[in-house]
Short mmCIF file of N, CA and C in Angstrom, two decimals:
data_model
loop_
_atom_site.label_atom_id
_atom_site.label_comp_id
_atom_site.label_asym_id
_atom_site.label_seq_id
_atom_site.Cartn_x
_atom_site.Cartn_y
_atom_site.Cartn_z
N MET A 14 14.45 -20.76 -138.73
CA MET A 14 15.68 -20.96 -138.28
C MET A 14 16.35 -19.57 -137.78
N ARG A 15 16.28 -18.79 -138.00
CA ARG A 15 16.76 -17.31 -137.24
C ARG A 15 16.37 -17.42 -135.78
N ARG A 16 14.84 -17.24 -136.08
CA ARG A 16 13.96 -17.24 -134.95
C ARG A 16 14.59 -18.21 -133.64
N ALA A 17 14.98 -19.54 -133.87
CA ALA A 17 15.84 -20.36 -132.91
C ALA A 17 16.82 -20.07 -132.52
N TRP A 18 17.84 -19.39 -133.37
CA TRP A 18 19.18 -19.16 -133.13
C TRP A 18 19.19 -17.79 -132.25
N TRP A 19 18.33 -16.90 -132.48
CA TRP A 19 18.03 -15.75 -131.47
C TRP A 19 17.64 -16.49 -130.25
N ARG A 20 16.52 -17.23 -130.38
CA ARG A 20 15.87 -17.57 -128.80
C ARG A 20 17.21 -18.49 -128.14
N GLY A 21 17.88 -18.95 -128.76
CA GLY A 21 19.21 -19.57 -127.90
C GLY A 21 20.49 -18.78 -127.77
N LEU A 22 20.06 -17.53 -128.17
CA LEU A 22 21.50 -16.53 -127.93
C LEU A 22 20.75 -16.15 -127.05
N ALA A 23 19.42 -15.53 -126.75
CA ALA A 23 18.93 -14.93 -125.52
C ALA A 23 18.85 -15.84 -124.31
N THR A 24 18.58 -17.25 -124.50
CA THR A 24 18.82 -18.11 -123.26
C THR A 24 20.31 -18.15 -122.95
N THR A 25 21.17 -17.86 -123.18
CA THR A 25 22.45 -18.31 -123.18
C THR A 25 22.86 -17.47 -122.52
N VAL A 26 22.47 -15.74 -123.12
CA VAL A 26 22.82 -14.79 -122.20
C VAL A 26 22.32 -14.68 -121.02
N VAL A 27 20.87 -14.90 -120.84
CA VAL A 27 20.20 -15.01 -119.69
C VAL A 27 20.73 -15.69 -118.54
N ALA A 28 21.11 -17.03 -119.69
CA ALA A 28 21.80 -17.97 -118.26
C ALA A 28 23.38 -17.74 -117.55
N THR A 29 23.95 -16.99 -118.72
CA THR A 29 25.51 -16.28 -118.22
C THR A 29 25.16 -15.41 -117.11
N ALA A 30 24.26 -14.60 -117.10
CA ALA A 30 23.84 -13.19 -116.49
C ALA A 30 23.43 -13.55 -114.99
N GLY A 31 22.38 -14.55 -115.51
CA GLY A 31 21.94 -15.24 -113.98
C GLY A 31 22.71 -15.75 -112.98
N ALA A 32 23.75 -16.54 -113.82
CA ALA A 32 24.74 -17.36 -113.08
C ALA A 32 25.88 -16.42 -112.31
N ALA A 33 26.30 -15.24 -113.06
CA ALA A 33 27.14 -14.24 -112.40
C ALA A 33 26.41 -13.31 -111.10
N LEU A 34 25.07 -13.38 -111.64
CA LEU A 34 24.29 -12.48 -110.30
C LEU A 34 24.21 -13.39 -109.11
N ALA A 35 23.90 -14.65 -109.19
CA ALA A 35 23.52 -15.58 -108.07
C ALA A 35 24.88 -16.00 -107.34
N GLY A 36 25.89 -15.42 -108.23
CA GLY A 36 27.55 -16.41 -107.28
C GLY A 36 27.84 -15.05 -106.27
N GLY A 37 26.55 -13.77 -106.57
CA GLY A 37 27.01 -12.52 -105.59
C GLY A 37 28.14 -11.92 -105.70
N CYS A 38 29.11 -12.11 -106.97
CA CYS A 38 30.07 -11.30 -107.35
C CYS A 38 31.45 -11.40 -106.15
N GLY A 39 31.56 -12.65 -105.78
CA GLY A 39 32.71 -13.13 -105.03
C GLY A 39 32.19 -12.83 -103.37
N ILE A 40 30.94 -12.62 -103.09
CA ILE A 40 30.48 -12.45 -101.61
C ILE A 40 30.17 -13.50 -100.97
N GLN A 41 30.97 -14.16 -100.42
CA GLN A 41 30.43 -15.79 -99.60
C GLN A 41 29.39 -15.42 -98.84
N ASP A 42 28.49 -16.52 -98.12
CA ASP A 42 27.54 -16.41 -97.57
C ASP A 42 27.76 -16.44 -96.06
N SER A 43 27.35 -15.99 -94.56
CA SER A 43 27.72 -16.11 -93.85
C SER A 43 26.19 -16.22 -93.02
N ASP A 44 26.62 -16.78 -91.37
CA ASP A 44 25.51 -16.44 -90.90
C ASP A 44 25.31 -15.44 -90.09
N VAL A 45 24.01 -15.84 -89.68
CA VAL A 45 23.39 -14.26 -89.41
C VAL A 45 24.07 -14.00 -87.98
N ILE A 46 24.46 -12.80 -87.87
CA ILE A 46 25.49 -12.07 -86.86
C ILE A 46 24.47 -11.59 -85.69
N GLU A 47 24.68 -12.04 -84.52
CA GLU A 47 23.71 -11.01 -83.36
C GLU A 47 24.55 -9.85 -82.90
N ALA A 48 23.65 -8.82 -82.95
CA ALA A 48 24.16 -7.36 -82.76
C ALA A 48 23.80 -6.67 -81.67
N GLY A 49 22.76 -7.57 -80.81
CA GLY A 49 22.12 -6.81 -79.68
C GLY A 49 21.07 -6.30 -79.59
N ALA A 50 20.59 -5.17 -78.83
CA ALA A 50 19.44 -4.41 -78.90
C ALA A 50 19.30 -4.01 -79.99
N PRO A 51 18.03 -3.14 -80.00
CA PRO A 51 17.78 -2.10 -81.19
C PRO A 51 18.26 -0.83 -81.05
N ALA A 52 18.76 -0.43 -81.94
CA ALA A 52 19.34 1.22 -81.77
C ALA A 52 18.73 1.93 -80.81
N THR A 53 19.29 2.75 -79.96
CA THR A 53 18.44 3.90 -79.28
C THR A 53 18.79 5.36 -79.47
N VAL A 54 18.22 6.15 -79.16
CA VAL A 54 18.52 7.86 -79.41
C VAL A 54 18.62 8.22 -78.16
N GLU A 55 19.80 8.85 -77.42
CA GLU A 55 19.62 9.61 -76.29
C GLU A 55 19.38 11.13 -76.42
N ALA A 56 18.11 11.38 -75.92
CA ALA A 56 18.21 13.02 -75.83
C ALA A 56 18.65 13.63 -74.94
N PHE A 57 19.23 14.91 -75.02
CA PHE A 57 19.88 15.81 -73.82
C PHE A 57 18.52 16.83 -73.43
N LEU A 58 18.16 16.87 -71.96
CA LEU A 58 17.16 17.67 -71.40
C LEU A 58 17.69 18.68 -70.38
N ASN A 59 17.39 19.70 -71.52
CA ASN A 59 18.03 21.32 -70.58
C ASN A 59 16.87 21.38 -69.83
N ARG A 60 17.27 21.09 -68.18
CA ARG A 60 16.35 21.43 -67.29
C ARG A 60 16.38 23.07 -67.19
N ASP A 61 16.81 24.11 -67.91
CA ASP A 61 16.10 25.25 -67.65
C ASP A 61 15.32 25.70 -68.52
N ALA A 62 15.34 24.63 -69.59
CA ALA A 62 14.33 25.33 -70.61
C ALA A 62 13.33 23.98 -71.31
N ASP A 63 13.53 22.48 -71.41
CA ASP A 63 12.90 21.69 -71.19
C ASP A 63 11.99 21.18 -69.81
N MET A 64 10.88 20.53 -70.33
CA MET A 64 10.25 19.30 -69.28
C MET A 64 10.19 18.38 -70.11
N LEU A 65 10.16 17.10 -69.13
CA LEU A 65 9.83 15.50 -69.76
C LEU A 65 8.67 15.13 -69.42
N LEU A 66 7.90 14.62 -70.42
CA LEU A 66 6.65 14.16 -70.43
C LEU A 66 7.06 12.67 -70.68
N PHE A 67 5.50 11.71 -70.28
CA PHE A 67 6.01 10.16 -70.30
C PHE A 67 4.60 10.09 -71.40
N PHE A 68 4.37 9.66 -72.32
CA PHE A 68 3.35 9.45 -72.94
C PHE A 68 3.46 7.75 -73.18
N ARG A 69 2.55 6.81 -73.37
CA ARG A 69 2.45 5.29 -74.05
C ARG A 69 2.82 4.86 -75.78
N SER A 70 3.41 4.62 -75.43
CA SER A 70 4.16 4.55 -76.85
C SER A 70 3.30 2.77 -77.41
N PRO A 71 3.35 2.53 -78.63
CA PRO A 71 2.64 1.37 -79.46
C PRO A 71 2.46 0.08 -78.87
N ASP A 72 3.75 0.04 -78.25
CA ASP A 72 3.98 -1.23 -77.50
C ASP A 72 3.42 -1.34 -75.97
N GLY A 73 2.75 -0.36 -75.31
CA GLY A 73 2.39 -0.17 -74.58
C GLY A 73 3.22 0.49 -73.39
N ALA A 74 4.39 0.47 -73.45
CA ALA A 74 5.50 1.04 -72.74
C ALA A 74 5.33 2.69 -72.66
N LEU A 75 6.26 3.03 -71.54
CA LEU A 75 6.32 4.78 -71.44
C LEU A 75 7.30 5.00 -72.67
N SER A 76 7.22 6.59 -73.16
CA SER A 76 8.37 6.54 -74.00
C SER A 76 8.50 8.28 -73.27
N PRO A 77 9.78 8.99 -73.20
CA PRO A 77 9.71 10.19 -72.62
C PRO A 77 9.65 10.88 -73.75
N VAL A 78 8.96 11.70 -73.79
CA VAL A 78 8.86 13.08 -74.76
C VAL A 78 9.40 14.44 -73.79
N ILE A 79 10.09 14.95 -74.73
CA ILE A 79 10.99 16.54 -74.33
C ILE A 79 10.20 17.68 -75.12
N ARG A 80 9.82 18.98 -74.19
CA ARG A 80 8.77 19.42 -74.08
C ARG A 80 9.72 20.55 -74.08
N GLU A 81 9.60 21.90 -74.87
CA GLU A 81 10.24 22.87 -74.42
C GLU A 81 9.09 23.82 -73.39
N PHE A 82 9.64 24.35 -72.56
CA PHE A 82 8.93 25.41 -72.02
C PHE A 82 8.71 26.45 -72.35
N ARG A 83 7.72 27.31 -72.21
CA ARG A 83 7.43 28.47 -72.00
C ARG A 83 6.23 28.56 -71.92
N ALA A 84 5.87 30.28 -71.65
CA ALA A 84 4.74 30.91 -71.11
C ALA A 84 3.57 30.45 -72.37
N SER A 85 2.03 30.54 -72.03
CA SER A 85 1.15 30.62 -72.81
C SER A 85 0.13 31.00 -71.62
N ALA A 86 -1.11 31.31 -72.58
CA ALA A 86 -2.13 31.75 -71.82
C ALA A 86 -3.34 30.85 -71.92
N GLY A 87 -2.99 29.91 -72.76
CA GLY A 87 -4.18 28.80 -73.12
C GLY A 87 -4.25 27.38 -72.28
N PHE A 88 -4.99 26.93 -72.32
CA PHE A 88 -5.18 25.51 -71.90
C PHE A 88 -4.72 24.53 -72.73
N GLY A 89 -3.88 23.04 -72.56
CA GLY A 89 -3.65 22.43 -73.48
C GLY A 89 -1.80 22.73 -73.69
N GLU A 90 -1.59 22.93 -74.93
CA GLU A 90 0.06 22.66 -74.95
C GLU A 90 1.06 23.35 -74.04
N GLU A 91 0.86 24.48 -73.90
CA GLU A 91 1.61 25.09 -72.83
C GLU A 91 0.85 25.60 -71.66
N TYR A 92 0.04 25.33 -70.86
CA TYR A 92 -1.03 25.77 -69.93
C TYR A 92 0.04 26.07 -68.64
N ILE A 93 -0.41 27.30 -68.49
CA ILE A 93 0.28 27.83 -67.10
C ILE A 93 -1.05 27.97 -65.96
N GLU A 94 -1.02 27.75 -64.77
CA GLU A 94 -1.95 27.60 -64.01
C GLU A 94 -2.45 28.98 -63.55
N PRO A 95 -3.60 29.23 -63.35
CA PRO A 95 -3.50 30.43 -62.78
C PRO A 95 -3.20 30.48 -61.21
N GLY A 96 -2.31 31.81 -61.43
CA GLY A 96 -1.90 31.81 -59.62
C GLY A 96 -0.78 31.58 -59.92
N ALA A 97 -0.09 30.53 -60.57
CA ALA A 97 1.41 29.86 -61.07
C ALA A 97 2.04 30.99 -61.42
N ASP A 98 3.44 30.91 -60.84
CA ASP A 98 4.17 31.62 -60.89
C ASP A 98 4.87 31.63 -62.22
N GLU A 99 4.49 32.85 -63.10
CA GLU A 99 5.03 32.95 -64.19
C GLU A 99 7.10 33.24 -64.64
N ARG A 100 7.21 32.90 -65.37
CA ARG A 100 8.86 32.78 -65.13
C ARG A 100 8.90 34.27 -65.94
N ASP A 101 9.81 35.03 -65.54
CA ASP A 101 10.00 36.26 -66.41
C ASP A 101 11.07 36.09 -67.20
N PRO A 102 10.81 36.64 -68.59
CA PRO A 102 12.22 36.06 -69.53
C PRO A 102 13.12 37.02 -69.45
N SER A 103 13.13 38.27 -68.92
CA SER A 103 14.35 38.81 -69.06
C SER A 103 15.03 38.34 -67.31
N GLY A 104 14.63 37.53 -66.54
CA GLY A 104 15.41 37.11 -65.00
C GLY A 104 15.95 35.79 -65.36
N PRO A 105 15.97 35.38 -64.78
CA PRO A 105 17.26 33.79 -64.71
C PRO A 105 16.60 33.03 -65.25
N ALA A 106 17.29 32.12 -65.53
CA ALA A 106 16.63 30.73 -65.73
C ALA A 106 16.53 29.63 -65.22
N GLY A 107 15.24 28.99 -65.11
CA GLY A 107 15.45 27.84 -64.26
C GLY A 107 14.16 26.76 -64.71
N PRO A 108 13.69 25.56 -63.64
CA PRO A 108 13.52 24.48 -64.40
C PRO A 108 11.83 25.02 -64.55
N ALA A 109 11.14 24.01 -65.55
CA ALA A 109 9.54 24.53 -65.50
C ALA A 109 9.37 24.10 -64.26
N PRO A 110 7.86 24.55 -64.10
CA PRO A 110 7.29 23.90 -62.97
C PRO A 110 6.61 22.75 -63.20
N THR A 111 6.72 22.01 -61.99
CA THR A 111 6.25 20.94 -62.25
C THR A 111 4.94 20.67 -62.51
N GLU A 112 3.93 21.44 -61.79
CA GLU A 112 3.02 21.68 -62.17
C GLU A 112 2.55 22.13 -63.76
N GLN A 113 3.23 22.77 -64.62
CA GLN A 113 3.14 23.18 -65.77
C GLN A 113 3.35 21.58 -66.41
N ALA A 114 4.46 21.03 -65.60
CA ALA A 114 4.95 19.88 -66.59
C ALA A 114 3.52 18.64 -66.34
N VAL A 115 2.76 18.87 -65.79
CA VAL A 115 2.14 17.68 -65.09
C VAL A 115 0.64 18.05 -66.12
N LEU A 116 0.11 19.49 -66.24
CA LEU A 116 -0.90 20.24 -67.04
C LEU A 116 -0.21 19.72 -68.79
N ALA A 117 0.70 19.77 -68.74
CA ALA A 117 1.26 19.66 -70.30
C ALA A 117 0.70 18.21 -70.78
N LEU A 118 1.16 17.14 -69.60
CA LEU A 118 0.53 15.84 -69.79
C LEU A 118 -0.91 15.15 -69.71
N LEU A 119 -1.65 16.38 -69.05
CA LEU A 119 -3.05 16.23 -69.32
C LEU A 119 -3.64 16.62 -70.11
N SER A 120 -3.03 17.83 -71.17
CA SER A 120 -3.43 18.47 -72.20
C SER A 120 -3.36 17.25 -73.61
N GLY A 121 -2.31 15.96 -73.39
CA GLY A 121 -2.25 15.17 -74.28
C GLY A 121 -1.10 15.12 -75.02
N PRO A 122 -0.70 13.95 -76.23
CA PRO A 122 0.14 14.17 -77.01
C PRO A 122 -0.03 15.24 -78.17
N ARG A 123 0.91 15.94 -78.43
CA ARG A 123 0.59 16.63 -79.71
C ARG A 123 0.81 15.84 -81.05
N GLU A 124 0.66 16.66 -82.02
CA GLU A 124 0.15 15.96 -83.53
C GLU A 124 1.59 15.34 -83.85
N ALA A 125 2.57 15.72 -83.44
CA ALA A 125 3.82 15.16 -83.97
C ALA A 125 3.72 13.83 -82.97
N ASP A 126 3.64 13.57 -81.55
CA ASP A 126 3.66 12.65 -81.10
C ASP A 126 2.84 11.54 -81.03
N ARG A 127 1.43 12.10 -81.41
CA ARG A 127 0.43 11.19 -82.58
C ARG A 127 0.62 10.65 -83.52
N ALA A 128 1.61 11.24 -84.26
CA ALA A 128 2.28 10.64 -85.88
C ALA A 128 3.01 9.66 -85.42
N ALA A 129 3.76 9.42 -84.25
CA ALA A 129 4.77 9.13 -83.56
C ALA A 129 4.38 7.77 -82.93
N GLY A 130 2.84 7.49 -82.87
CA GLY A 130 2.34 6.54 -82.64
C GLY A 130 2.09 6.46 -81.01
N LEU A 131 2.55 7.86 -80.19
CA LEU A 131 2.23 8.01 -78.87
C LEU A 131 0.50 8.33 -78.67
N THR A 132 0.24 7.75 -77.57
CA THR A 132 -0.99 8.11 -76.78
C THR A 132 -0.85 7.96 -75.68
N THR A 133 -2.25 8.67 -74.62
CA THR A 133 -1.80 8.68 -73.45
C THR A 133 -3.20 7.83 -72.79
N ALA A 134 -2.91 7.39 -71.59
CA ALA A 134 -3.64 6.26 -71.06
C ALA A 134 -4.72 7.36 -69.53
N LEU A 135 -4.44 8.53 -69.65
CA LEU A 135 -4.90 9.45 -69.08
C LEU A 135 -6.50 9.75 -69.73
N PRO A 136 -7.27 10.11 -68.87
CA PRO A 136 -8.81 10.69 -69.32
C PRO A 136 -8.68 12.18 -69.57
N PRO A 137 -9.71 12.90 -70.46
CA PRO A 137 -9.13 14.30 -70.71
C PRO A 137 -9.88 15.07 -69.78
N VAL A 138 -9.30 16.17 -69.42
CA VAL A 138 -9.43 16.60 -68.26
C VAL A 138 -10.08 18.28 -68.48
N ARG A 139 -11.23 18.88 -67.78
CA ARG A 139 -11.87 20.04 -68.32
C ARG A 139 -10.64 20.97 -67.86
N GLN A 140 -11.05 21.87 -68.74
CA GLN A 140 -10.01 23.27 -68.96
C GLN A 140 -10.18 23.57 -67.54
N GLY A 141 -9.19 24.67 -67.15
CA GLY A 141 -9.40 25.28 -65.69
C GLY A 141 -8.86 24.47 -64.48
N GLY A 142 -8.74 23.35 -64.77
CA GLY A 142 -8.29 22.39 -63.64
C GLY A 142 -6.70 22.80 -63.10
N THR A 143 -6.56 22.61 -61.91
CA THR A 143 -5.29 22.91 -61.50
C THR A 143 -4.74 21.78 -60.86
N VAL A 144 -3.37 22.00 -60.79
CA VAL A 144 -2.47 20.75 -60.09
C VAL A 144 -1.39 21.61 -59.49
N LYS A 145 -1.33 21.15 -57.82
CA LYS A 145 -0.45 21.19 -57.20
C LYS A 145 0.46 20.50 -56.51
N VAL A 146 1.81 21.15 -56.88
CA VAL A 146 2.67 19.83 -56.10
C VAL A 146 3.64 20.42 -55.06
N GLU A 147 3.73 19.56 -54.23
CA GLU A 147 4.62 19.74 -52.72
C GLU A 147 5.68 19.02 -52.69
N VAL A 148 6.82 19.59 -51.71
CA VAL A 148 7.80 18.60 -51.81
C VAL A 148 7.94 18.50 -50.15
N SER A 149 8.09 17.12 -49.97
CA SER A 149 8.02 17.29 -48.29
C SER A 149 9.58 17.15 -47.77
N SER A 150 9.69 17.34 -46.16
CA SER A 150 10.90 17.37 -46.25
C SER A 150 12.00 15.99 -46.16
N ASP A 151 11.12 14.59 -46.30
CA ASP A 151 11.74 13.51 -46.33
C ASP A 151 12.50 13.26 -48.34
N GLY A 152 11.52 14.46 -48.72
CA GLY A 152 11.93 14.58 -50.13
C GLY A 152 10.91 13.62 -51.23
N GLY A 153 9.86 13.07 -50.63
CA GLY A 153 8.63 12.52 -51.20
C GLY A 153 7.79 13.61 -51.58
N VAL A 154 7.18 13.35 -52.86
CA VAL A 154 6.58 14.35 -53.74
C VAL A 154 4.96 14.18 -53.67
N THR A 155 3.84 15.15 -53.31
CA THR A 155 2.77 14.76 -53.57
C THR A 155 2.15 15.80 -54.58
N ALA A 156 1.16 15.49 -55.21
CA ALA A 156 0.60 16.34 -56.10
C ALA A 156 -0.92 16.00 -56.11
N ARG A 157 -1.58 17.27 -55.95
CA ARG A 157 -2.86 17.01 -56.17
C ARG A 157 -3.54 17.85 -57.45
N LEU A 158 -4.69 16.65 -58.10
CA LEU A 158 -4.76 16.80 -59.25
C LEU A 158 -6.20 16.93 -59.81
N PRO A 159 -6.50 17.43 -60.70
CA PRO A 159 -7.79 17.94 -61.08
C PRO A 159 -8.58 16.34 -62.33
N LEU A 160 -8.41 15.45 -61.34
CA LEU A 160 -9.28 14.31 -61.87
C LEU A 160 -8.99 13.16 -60.88
N ALA A 161 -10.14 11.91 -61.40
CA ALA A 161 -9.68 11.23 -59.88
C ALA A 161 -8.85 9.84 -60.33
N VAL A 162 -8.36 9.83 -58.88
CA VAL A 162 -7.18 8.54 -58.83
C VAL A 162 -7.74 7.39 -59.15
N ARG A 163 -9.03 7.25 -58.21
CA ARG A 163 -9.32 6.12 -57.96
C ARG A 163 -9.41 5.07 -59.35
N GLY A 164 -9.60 5.30 -60.49
CA GLY A 164 -10.11 4.85 -61.71
C GLY A 164 -9.09 4.60 -62.55
N LEU A 165 -7.98 5.39 -62.28
CA LEU A 165 -7.00 4.93 -63.16
C LEU A 165 -5.94 3.63 -63.34
N ASN A 166 -5.61 3.44 -64.49
CA ASN A 166 -5.00 2.16 -64.52
C ASN A 166 -3.22 2.22 -64.70
N ALA A 167 -2.70 1.28 -64.82
CA ALA A 167 -1.29 1.31 -63.85
C ALA A 167 -0.34 2.12 -64.71
N THR A 168 -0.82 2.28 -66.42
CA THR A 168 0.03 3.00 -67.40
C THR A 168 -0.19 4.59 -66.75
N ALA A 169 -1.62 4.65 -66.66
CA ALA A 169 -1.77 6.17 -66.18
C ALA A 169 -1.40 6.76 -65.30
N LEU A 170 -1.27 5.88 -64.19
CA LEU A 170 -0.30 6.16 -62.77
C LEU A 170 1.06 6.20 -63.44
N ARG A 171 1.55 5.27 -64.20
CA ARG A 171 3.03 5.67 -64.48
C ARG A 171 3.42 6.93 -65.17
N GLN A 172 2.60 7.27 -66.13
CA GLN A 172 2.74 8.28 -66.74
C GLN A 172 2.82 9.58 -65.91
N LEU A 173 1.76 9.84 -65.11
CA LEU A 173 1.78 11.01 -63.83
C LEU A 173 2.91 10.76 -63.17
N THR A 174 3.42 9.47 -62.81
CA THR A 174 4.34 9.34 -61.64
C THR A 174 5.82 9.74 -62.03
N CYS A 175 5.87 9.32 -63.60
CA CYS A 175 7.38 9.14 -64.22
C CYS A 175 7.20 10.61 -64.31
N THR A 176 6.49 11.65 -65.01
CA THR A 176 6.37 13.03 -65.36
C THR A 176 6.79 13.73 -64.05
N ILE A 177 6.20 13.58 -63.04
CA ILE A 177 6.71 14.29 -61.87
C ILE A 177 7.66 14.12 -61.42
N ALA A 178 8.17 12.87 -60.89
CA ALA A 178 9.59 12.24 -60.71
C ALA A 178 11.05 12.87 -61.49
N TYR A 179 10.73 12.81 -62.75
CA TYR A 179 11.74 13.13 -63.55
C TYR A 179 11.90 14.79 -63.64
N ASN A 180 10.55 15.26 -63.57
CA ASN A 180 10.65 16.93 -63.41
C ASN A 180 11.10 17.56 -62.26
N ARG A 181 10.98 16.57 -61.00
CA ARG A 181 11.58 17.10 -59.97
C ARG A 181 13.16 16.79 -59.58
N THR A 182 13.54 15.75 -60.25
CA THR A 182 15.03 15.69 -59.89
C THR A 182 15.30 14.89 -61.26
N THR A 183 16.63 14.69 -61.29
CA THR A 183 17.44 14.23 -62.69
C THR A 183 17.20 12.79 -62.55
N ASP A 184 17.56 12.11 -62.04
CA ASP A 184 17.31 10.73 -61.96
C ASP A 184 16.06 10.02 -61.64
N GLY A 185 14.94 11.25 -61.39
CA GLY A 185 13.37 10.17 -61.46
C GLY A 185 13.37 9.44 -60.31
N ARG A 186 13.91 9.72 -59.14
CA ARG A 186 13.77 8.55 -58.12
C ARG A 186 13.04 9.22 -57.14
N GLY A 187 12.15 8.53 -56.54
CA GLY A 187 11.41 8.92 -55.17
C GLY A 187 10.83 8.80 -55.17
N VAL A 188 9.56 8.85 -54.02
CA VAL A 188 8.10 8.51 -54.14
C VAL A 188 7.37 9.85 -54.11
N VAL A 189 6.34 9.37 -55.23
CA VAL A 189 5.32 10.61 -55.77
C VAL A 189 3.88 9.77 -54.73
N THR A 190 3.20 10.78 -54.55
CA THR A 190 2.25 10.50 -54.00
C THR A 190 0.77 11.12 -54.67
N LEU A 191 -0.02 10.66 -55.42
CA LEU A 191 -1.19 11.32 -56.10
C LEU A 191 -2.41 11.32 -55.35
N THR A 192 -2.74 12.62 -55.57
CA THR A 192 -3.98 12.72 -54.76
C THR A 192 -4.90 13.23 -55.84
N GLY A 193 -6.12 12.51 -55.87
CA GLY A 193 -7.25 12.97 -57.06
C GLY A 193 -8.54 13.86 -56.39
N HIS A 194 -9.37 14.54 -57.26
CA HIS A 194 -10.37 15.47 -56.54
C HIS A 194 -11.15 14.55 -55.99
N ASP A 195 -10.85 13.07 -56.47
CA ASP A 195 -11.93 12.18 -55.50
C ASP A 195 -11.61 11.78 -54.19
N GLY A 196 -10.69 12.26 -53.49
CA GLY A 196 -9.99 12.13 -52.72
C GLY A 196 -9.09 10.74 -52.43
N ALA A 197 -8.91 9.65 -53.40
CA ALA A 197 -8.18 8.37 -53.10
C ALA A 197 -6.50 9.23 -53.70
N LYS A 198 -6.14 8.38 -53.05
CA LYS A 198 -4.84 8.64 -52.77
C LYS A 198 -3.56 7.61 -53.72
N ARG A 199 -3.00 7.31 -54.44
CA ARG A 199 -2.03 6.49 -54.70
C ARG A 199 -0.32 6.88 -55.03
N SER A 200 0.46 6.34 -53.97
CA SER A 200 1.53 6.50 -54.16
C SER A 200 2.68 5.23 -54.94
N GLY A 201 3.47 5.89 -55.78
CA GLY A 201 4.54 5.07 -56.28
C GLY A 201 6.04 5.50 -56.94
N THR A 202 7.16 4.84 -57.26
CA THR A 202 7.79 5.28 -57.66
C THR A 202 7.84 5.18 -59.37
N CYS A 203 8.41 5.74 -59.97
CA CYS A 203 8.22 5.63 -61.45
C CYS A 203 9.17 4.16 -61.98
N GLY A 204 10.34 4.05 -61.64
CA GLY A 204 11.34 2.95 -61.84
C GLY A 204 11.45 2.46 -63.05
N LEU A 205 11.81 3.64 -63.88
CA LEU A 205 12.62 3.85 -64.85
C LEU A 205 14.00 4.25 -64.92
N ALA A 206 14.78 3.58 -65.49
CA ALA A 206 16.41 3.92 -65.37
C ALA A 206 16.39 4.89 -66.27
N PRO A 207 17.17 6.03 -65.88
CA PRO A 207 17.30 7.50 -66.86
C PRO A 207 17.71 6.81 -68.31
N GLY A 208 16.85 7.16 -69.30
CA GLY A 208 17.71 6.75 -71.01
C GLY A 208 16.79 5.28 -71.17
N ALA A 209 16.15 4.84 -70.64
CA ALA A 209 15.00 3.87 -71.04
C ALA A 209 13.97 4.07 -71.16
N SER A 210 12.71 2.97 -71.79
CA SER A 210 11.65 3.43 -71.98
C SER A 210 11.23 2.04 -71.64
N GLY A 211 9.95 2.31 -71.08
CA GLY A 211 9.05 1.03 -70.30
C GLY A 211 7.62 1.34 -69.83
#
């Protein structure tokens, strides 16, 4: 008899507590409210100390990555092309050479970039490859690259084009011509608005 009384009491307590919880403490139901696009983060590029690289995000779009510009003797992370003008640390600051930004792009995403899901559509480049970037009188940019351009897919071409365009101008506009060691040429524009990924 006592056992039945305790079960009844326990059932009543659980039912009362459940009703209070189900009531939501006086908060009424509401419809879903559309709030717009996903949140974005605006990063600020210091053109005197940083370079902007573009890698492939998990959804296939391009994603900008800011890298600090600093001198290094090795190939990869901050490679300086043999014969390139090295910046004197005691001298005036200035933008990273576009050649260095392209070589950093060709060395691929860093560990932190890969952890964020960033990859590259560019093929590996052998050590010792050089990049030469020239600006014409009409503002167009030509880049001579240490890889074959003919076989590059659209994402790889955009990675190169956007990296070159944004390291030459603040708005990333202008025609970029890529010339590969295979003699092939491809021209295009970045097509990304500042602060956007795509």
